[in-house]
Amino acid sequence: MKKQLAVFASGTGTNFDAIARACAEGVLDAEVAVMVCDKPGAAVIGKAERYGVDTFVFSPKSYACKADYEAEIVKVLDAKKIDLVCLAGYMRIVGETLLGAYEGRIINIHPSLLPSFKGAHAVEDAVAYGVKVYGITIHWVNADLDGGKIIAQRAFPYEGSDPAEVHRLGQPIEHELYVETIKKLIQK
Ligand code: GRF
């Protein structure tokens, strides 16, 4: 039985695309069983449809609180018998409802060499700091934002001051590292 993945994303979904392609091409012995998105209209939704991946798209505003929409997400993950949740540009803090059910099975990709530059503006903050070696981190998700144990990291040099260029350089590294890391985790 192939491992069942859930990918969570809020935006463009290039990491979703890399993971879904790796599954489709057999690079990963896994299937993206669901793509969870908190932004109706996000580009990642069209990508999921093109891969024939089921989606759970929700608007946080239509729920009274985080616990309510996370309870819905947990139902979806349970129904799909998800082995591993991969956050890929999911711009929400994971709360105690989702952690309570899936902690230890949730990973995230972050565009800095953690523990440096946590948070939503990691690349911009690193550029402002004058960083010369950038990087990508994949880590376990716990209640400490971007603070869970590190699983994998990859660094790359950049001496300029353009955050967009850092993102451009980092993207292919993200895609490769995410697929490699998922592969190792699901083989265990
Ligand atoms: C990536 O830079 C990732 O590190 C961060 O969010 C971004 C998602 O990009 N967590 P994409 O939507 O996968 O293209």
PDB file of C-alpha atoms and ligand atoms in Angstrom:
ATOM      1  CA  MET A   1       0.000   0.000   0.000  1.00  0.00           C
ATOM      2  CA  LYS A   2       1.401   3.343  -1.031  1.00  0.00           C
ATOM      3  CA  LYS A   3       1.916   5.862   1.757  1.00  0.00           C
ATOM      4  CA  GLN A   4      -0.821   8.450   1.871  1.00  0.00           C
ATOM      5  CA  LEU A   5       0.307  12.069   1.922  1.00  0.00           C
ATOM      6  CA  ALA A   6      -1.595  15.258   2.638  1.00  0.00           C
ATOM      7  CA  VAL A   7      -0.036  18.478   1.354  1.00  0.00           C
ATOM      8  CA  PHE A   8      -1.142  21.785   2.880  1.00  0.00           C
ATOM      9  CA  ALA A   9      -0.592  24.980   0.879  1.00  0.00           C
ATOM     10  CA  SER A  10      -1.901  28.546   0.728  1.00  0.00           C
ATOM     11  CA  GLY A  11      -0.413  29.949  -2.461  1.00  0.00           C
ATOM     12  CA  THR A  12       1.364  29.046  -5.657  1.00  0.00           C
ATOM     13  CA  GLY A  13       2.090  25.452  -4.812  1.00  0.00           C
ATOM     14  CA  THR A  14       5.399  24.782  -6.540  1.00  0.00           C
ATOM     15  CA  ASN A  15       6.328  22.427  -3.685  1.00  0.00           C
ATOM     16  CA  PHE A  16       2.930  20.742  -3.995  1.00  0.00           C
ATOM     17  CA  ASP A  17       3.660  20.343  -7.693  1.00  0.00           C
ATOM     18  CA  ALA A  18       7.068  18.768  -7.024  1.00  0.00           C
ATOM     19  CA  ILE A  19       5.604  16.292  -4.522  1.00  0.00           C
ATOM     20  CA  ALA A  20       2.610  15.401  -6.710  1.00  0.00           C
ATOM     21  CA  ARG A  21       4.888  14.905  -9.734  1.00  0.00           C
ATOM     22  CA  ALA A  22       7.265  12.690  -7.753  1.00  0.00           C
ATOM     23  CA  CYS A  23       4.279  10.538  -6.754  1.00  0.00           C
ATOM     24  CA  ALA A  24       2.894  10.434 -10.301  1.00  0.00           C
ATOM     25  CA  GLU A  25       6.282   9.449 -11.721  1.00  0.00           C
ATOM     26  CA  GLY A  26       6.916   6.792  -9.099  1.00  0.00           C
ATOM     27  CA  VAL A  27       9.892   8.613  -7.575  1.00  0.00           C
ATOM     28  CA  LEU A  28       7.922   8.467  -4.335  1.00  0.00           C
ATOM     29  CA  ASP A  29       6.095   5.277  -3.406  1.00  0.00           C
ATOM     30  CA  ALA A  30       3.262   7.469  -2.192  1.00  0.00           C
ATOM     31  CA  GLU A  31       0.102   9.192  -3.260  1.00  0.00           C
ATOM     32  CA  VAL A  32      -1.077  12.711  -2.497  1.00  0.00           C
ATOM     33  CA  ALA A  33      -4.469  11.761  -1.108  1.00  0.00           C
ATOM     34  CA  VAL A  34      -5.550  15.328  -0.394  1.00  0.00           C
ATOM     35  CA  MET A  35      -4.390  18.906  -0.787  1.00  0.00           C
ATOM     36  CA  VAL A  36      -5.613  21.173   2.013  1.00  0.00           C
ATOM     37  CA  CYS A  37      -5.823  24.891   1.283  1.00  0.00           C
ATOM     38  CA  ASP A  38      -7.021  27.796   3.421  1.00  0.00           C
ATOM     39  CA  LYS A  39      -7.237  30.255   0.508  1.00  0.00           C
ATOM     40  CA  PRO A  40     -10.114  29.739  -1.922  1.00  0.00           C
ATOM     41  CA  GLY A  41      -8.753  30.958  -5.268  1.00  0.00           C
ATOM     42  CA  ALA A  42      -5.103  30.058  -4.604  1.00  0.00           C
ATOM     43  CA  ALA A  43      -3.165  28.849  -7.648  1.00  0.00           C
ATOM     44  CA  VAL A  44      -2.327  25.561  -5.921  1.00  0.00           C
ATOM     45  CA  ILE A  45      -5.971  24.465  -6.260  1.00  0.00           C
ATOM     46  CA  GLY A  46      -5.738  24.358 -10.068  1.00  0.00           C
ATOM     47  CA  LYS A  47      -2.493  22.392  -9.772  1.00  0.00           C
ATOM     48  CA  ALA A  48      -4.217  19.810  -7.540  1.00  0.00           C
ATOM     49  CA  GLU A  49      -7.058  19.486 -10.044  1.00  0.00           C
ATOM     50  CA  ARG A  50      -4.600  18.883 -12.873  1.00  0.00           C
ATOM     51  CA  TYR A  51      -3.075  15.997 -10.910  1.00  0.00           C
ATOM     52  CA  GLY A  52      -6.538  14.678 -10.019  1.00  0.00           C
ATOM     53  CA  VAL A  53      -5.747  15.199  -6.332  1.00  0.00           C
ATOM     54  CA  ASP A  54      -8.746  15.674  -4.022  1.00  0.00           C
ATOM     55  CA  THR A  55      -8.847  19.031  -2.283  1.00  0.00           C
ATOM     56  CA  PHE A  56     -10.191  20.341   0.982  1.00  0.00           C
ATOM     57  CA  VAL A  57     -10.422  24.106   0.525  1.00  0.00           C
ATOM     58  CA  PHE A  58     -11.783  26.149   3.398  1.00  0.00           C
ATOM     59  CA  SER A  59     -12.127  29.738   4.439  1.00  0.00           C
ATOM     60  CA  PRO A  60     -11.044  30.224   8.062  1.00  0.00           C
ATOM     61  CA  LYS A  61     -13.433  33.187   8.341  1.00  0.00           C
ATOM     62  CA  SER A  62     -16.412  30.883   8.040  1.00  0.00           C
ATOM     63  CA  TYR A  63     -15.481  29.054  11.234  1.00  0.00           C
ATOM     64  CA  ALA A  64     -15.829  30.385  14.776  1.00  0.00           C
ATOM     65  CA  CYS A  65     -12.268  29.442  15.683  1.00  0.00           C
ATOM     66  CA  LYS A  66      -9.152  27.527  14.660  1.00  0.00           C
ATOM     67  CA  ALA A  67     -10.231  24.461  16.655  1.00  0.00           C
ATOM     68  CA  ASP A  68     -13.397  24.246  14.532  1.00  0.00           C
ATOM     69  CA  TYR A  69     -11.699  24.225  11.142  1.00  0.00           C
ATOM     70  CA  GLU A  70      -8.884  22.035  12.373  1.00  0.00           C
ATOM     71  CA  ALA A  71     -11.464  19.511  13.577  1.00  0.00           C
ATOM     72  CA  GLU A  72     -12.778  19.423  10.000  1.00  0.00           C
ATOM     73  CA  ILE A  73      -9.255  18.938   8.673  1.00  0.00           C
ATOM     74  CA  VAL A  74      -8.631  16.082  11.113  1.00  0.00           C
ATOM     75  CA  LYS A  75     -11.808  14.370   9.855  1.00  0.00           C
ATOM     76  CA  VAL A  76     -10.551  14.647   6.278  1.00  0.00           C
ATOM     77  CA  LEU A  77      -7.078  13.323   7.198  1.00  0.00           C
ATOM     78  CA  ASP A  78      -8.548  10.453   9.206  1.00  0.00           C
ATOM     79  CA  ALA A  79     -10.929   9.515   6.384  1.00  0.00           C
ATOM     80  CA  LYS A  80      -7.993   9.440   3.949  1.00  0.00           C
ATOM     81  CA  LYS A  81      -5.808   7.468   6.401  1.00  0.00           C
ATOM     82  CA  ILE A  82      -2.977   9.969   6.010  1.00  0.00           C
ATOM     83  CA  ASP A  83       0.506   8.764   6.954  1.00  0.00           C
ATOM     84  CA  LEU A  84       2.354  12.073   6.571  1.00  0.00           C
ATOM     85  CA  VAL A  85       1.233  15.713   6.431  1.00  0.00           C
ATOM     86  CA  CYS A  86       3.555  17.962   4.420  1.00  0.00           C
ATOM     87  CA  LEU A  87       3.130  21.687   4.978  1.00  0.00           C
ATOM     88  CA  ALA A  88       4.242  23.459   1.816  1.00  0.00           C
ATOM     89  CA  GLY A  89       3.645  27.169   2.107  1.00  0.00           C
ATOM     90  CA  TYR A  90       0.668  26.752   4.445  1.00  0.00           C
ATOM     91  CA  MET A  91       0.526  30.205   5.979  1.00  0.00           C
ATOM     92  CA  ARG A  92      -1.266  29.306   9.221  1.00  0.00           C
ATOM     93  CA  ILE A  93       0.016  28.305  12.596  1.00  0.00           C
ATOM     94  CA  VAL A  94      -0.932  24.711  13.318  1.00  0.00           C
ATOM     95  CA  GLY A  95      -3.054  24.629  16.461  1.00  0.00           C
ATOM     96  CA  GLU A  96      -3.569  22.135  19.222  1.00  0.00           C
ATOM     97  CA  THR A  97      -6.466  20.300  17.554  1.00  0.00           C
ATOM     98  CA  LEU A  98      -4.408  19.282  14.529  1.00  0.00           C
ATOM     99  CA  LEU A  99      -1.262  18.745  16.596  1.00  0.00           C
ATOM    100  CA  GLY A 100      -3.227  16.670  19.096  1.00  0.00           C
ATOM    101  CA  ALA A 101      -4.222  14.275  16.333  1.00  0.00           C
ATOM    102  CA  TYR A 102      -1.169  14.328  14.034  1.00  0.00           C
ATOM    103  CA  GLU A 103       1.934  15.598  15.892  1.00  0.00           C
ATOM    104  CA  GLY A 104       4.865  13.406  14.899  1.00  0.00           C
ATOM    105  CA  ARG A 105       3.396  13.027  11.411  1.00  0.00           C
ATOM    106  CA  ILE A 106       3.546  16.699  10.298  1.00  0.00           C
ATOM    107  CA  ILE A 107       6.562  18.253   8.564  1.00  0.00           C
ATOM    108  CA  ASN A 108       7.173  21.740   7.182  1.00  0.00           C
ATOM    109  CA  ILE A 109       9.550  23.342   4.718  1.00  0.00           C
ATOM    110  CA  HIS A 110      11.003  26.700   5.686  1.00  0.00           C
ATOM    111  CA  PRO A 111      13.164  29.014   3.561  1.00  0.00           C
ATOM    112  CA  SER A 112      16.011  29.626   6.029  1.00  0.00           C
ATOM    113  CA  LEU A 113      18.632  27.723   7.931  1.00  0.00           C
ATOM    114  CA  LEU A 114      16.666  27.287  11.143  1.00  0.00           C
ATOM    115  CA  PRO A 115      16.873  28.181  13.957  1.00  0.00           C
ATOM    116  CA  SER A 116      17.793  31.455  12.240  1.00  0.00           C
ATOM    117  CA  PHE A 117      15.009  33.510  10.700  1.00  0.00           C
ATOM    118  CA  LYS A 118      11.789  31.915  11.849  1.00  0.00           C
ATOM    119  CA  GLY A 119       8.440  33.279  10.735  1.00  0.00           C
ATOM    120  CA  ALA A 120       6.714  34.393   7.553  1.00  0.00           C
ATOM    121  CA  HIS A 121       9.413  36.797   6.308  1.00  0.00           C
ATOM    122  CA  ALA A 122      12.449  34.586   6.671  1.00  0.00           C
ATOM    123  CA  VAL A 123      14.133  35.478   3.379  1.00  0.00           C
ATOM    124  CA  GLU A 124      13.489  39.208   3.701  1.00  0.00           C
ATOM    125  CA  ASP A 125      14.777  39.147   7.293  1.00  0.00           C
ATOM    126  CA  ALA A 126      17.901  37.225   6.274  1.00  0.00           C
ATOM    127  CA  VAL A 127      18.650  39.654   3.426  1.00  0.00           C
ATOM    128  CA  ALA A 128      18.169  42.613   5.771  1.00  0.00           C
ATOM    129  CA  TYR A 129      20.643  40.962   8.157  1.00  0.00           C
ATOM    130  CA  GLY A 130      23.253  40.690   5.405  1.00  0.00           C
ATOM    131  CA  VAL A 131      23.340  36.901   5.312  1.00  0.00           C
ATOM    132  CA  LYS A 132      25.778  35.352   2.788  1.00  0.00           C
ATOM    133  CA  VAL A 133      24.788  31.687   3.137  1.00  0.00           C
ATOM    134  CA  TYR A 134      21.089  30.958   2.786  1.00  0.00           C
ATOM    135  CA  GLY A 135      19.272  27.683   3.046  1.00  0.00           C
ATOM    136  CA  ILE A 136      16.213  25.515   3.298  1.00  0.00           C
ATOM    137  CA  THR A 137      15.078  23.523   6.328  1.00  0.00           C
ATOM    138  CA  ILE A 138      12.599  20.696   6.703  1.00  0.00           C
ATOM    139  CA  HIS A 139      11.501  20.123  10.277  1.00  0.00           C
ATOM    140  CA  TRP A 140       8.899  18.408  12.407  1.00  0.00           C
ATOM    141  CA  VAL A 141       5.989  20.633  13.348  1.00  0.00           C
ATOM    142  CA  ASN A 142       5.174  21.192  16.995  1.00  0.00           C
ATOM    143  CA  ALA A 143       3.667  23.999  19.061  1.00  0.00           C
ATOM    144  CA  ASP A 144       6.863  26.063  18.791  1.00  0.00           C
ATOM    145  CA  LEU A 145       6.559  27.983  15.478  1.00  0.00           C
ATOM    146  CA  ASP A 146       9.337  26.840  13.110  1.00  0.00           C
ATOM    147  CA  GLY A 147      10.962  25.315  16.189  1.00  0.00           C
ATOM    148  CA  GLY A 148      10.484  21.569  15.783  1.00  0.00           C
ATOM    149  CA  LYS A 149      13.394  19.168  15.379  1.00  0.00           C
ATOM    150  CA  ILE A 150      15.272  19.559  12.113  1.00  0.00           C
ATOM    151  CA  ILE A 151      15.093  16.680   9.631  1.00  0.00           C
ATOM    152  CA  ALA A 152      17.057  18.062   6.661  1.00  0.00           C
ATOM    153  CA  GLN A 153      18.832  21.236   5.574  1.00  0.00           C
ATOM    154  CA  ARG A 154      20.564  22.462   2.458  1.00  0.00           C
ATOM    155  CA  ALA A 155      22.575  25.670   2.134  1.00  0.00           C
ATOM    156  CA  PHE A 156      23.428  27.858  -0.828  1.00  0.00           C
ATOM    157  CA  PRO A 157      25.585  30.969  -1.144  1.00  0.00           C
ATOM    158  CA  TYR A 158      24.232  34.358  -2.224  1.00  0.00           C
ATOM    159  CA  GLU A 159      25.982  37.656  -1.670  1.00  0.00           C
ATOM    160  CA  GLY A 160      23.421  40.049  -3.142  1.00  0.00           C
ATOM    161  CA  SER A 161      20.504  41.848  -1.558  1.00  0.00           C
ATOM    162  CA  ASP A 162      17.445  40.854  -3.601  1.00  0.00           C
ATOM    163  CA  PRO A 163      14.949  38.663  -1.704  1.00  0.00           C
ATOM    164  CA  ALA A 164      13.307  37.613  -4.993  1.00  0.00           C
ATOM    165  CA  GLU A 165      16.633  36.208  -6.182  1.00  0.00           C
ATOM    166  CA  VAL A 166      17.029  34.246  -2.936  1.00  0.00           C
ATOM    167  CA  HIS A 167      13.568  32.745  -3.493  1.00  0.00           C
ATOM    168  CA  ARG A 168      14.494  31.941  -7.110  1.00  0.00           C
ATOM    169  CA  LEU A 169      17.722  30.211  -6.054  1.00  0.00           C
ATOM    170  CA  GLY A 170      16.017  28.404  -3.198  1.00  0.00           C
ATOM    171  CA  GLN A 171      13.043  27.002  -5.074  1.00  0.00           C
ATOM    172  CA  PRO A 172      14.684  24.129  -6.971  1.00  0.00           C
ATOM    173  CA  ILE A 173      16.543  23.216  -3.781  1.00  0.00           C
ATOM    174  CA  GLU A 174      13.239  23.157  -1.880  1.00  0.00           C
ATOM    175  CA  HIS A 175      11.625  20.872  -4.431  1.00  0.00           C
ATOM    176  CA  GLU A 176      14.520  18.419  -4.494  1.00  0.00           C
ATOM    177  CA  LEU A 177      15.026  18.403  -0.724  1.00  0.00           C
ATOM    178  CA  TYR A 178      11.310  17.975   0.016  1.00  0.00           C
ATOM    179  CA  VAL A 179      10.990  14.947  -2.261  1.00  0.00           C
ATOM    180  CA  GLU A 180      14.233  13.394  -0.941  1.00  0.00           C
ATOM    181  CA  THR A 181      13.162  13.919   2.651  1.00  0.00           C
ATOM    182  CA  ILE A 182       9.673  12.487   2.165  1.00  0.00           C
ATOM    183  CA  LYS A 183      11.264   9.499   0.465  1.00  0.00           C
ATOM    184  CA  LYS A 184      13.506   8.841   3.477  1.00  0.00           C
ATOM    185  CA  LEU A 185      10.682   9.292   5.962  1.00  0.00           C
ATOM    186  CA  ILE A 186       8.238   6.963   4.235  1.00  0.00           C
ATOM    187  CA  GLN A 187      10.891   4.257   3.809  1.00  0.00           C
ATOM    188  CA  LYS A 188      11.404   4.062   7.583  1.00  0.00           C
TER     189      LYS A 188
HETATM  190  C1  GRF B   1       8.282  28.137   0.163  1.00  0.00           C
HETATM  191  O1  GRF B   1       9.257  29.128   0.048  1.00  0.00           O
HETATM  192  C2  GRF B   1       8.386  27.465   1.493  1.00  0.00           C
HETATM  193  O2  GRF B   1       9.693  27.405   1.987  1.00  0.00           O
HETATM  194  C3  GRF B   1       7.545  28.331   2.360  1.00  0.00           C
HETATM  195  O3  GRF B   1       6.473  28.728   1.535  1.00  0.00           O
HETATM  196  C4  GRF B   1       6.891  28.736   0.196  1.00  0.00           C
HETATM  197  C5  GRF B   1       5.908  27.947  -0.621  1.00  0.00           C
HETATM  198  O4  GRF B   1       6.138  28.075  -1.988  1.00  0.00           O
HETATM  199  N1  GRF B   1       7.129  27.638   3.550  1.00  0.00           N
HETATM  200  P1  GRF B   1       5.254  27.272  -3.028  1.00  0.00           P
HETATM  201  O5  GRF B   1       3.801  27.706  -2.851  1.00  0.00           O
HETATM  202  O6  GRF B   1       5.429  25.816  -2.779  1.00  0.00           O
HETATM  203  O7  GRF B   1       5.761  27.685  -4.366  1.00  0.00           O
END
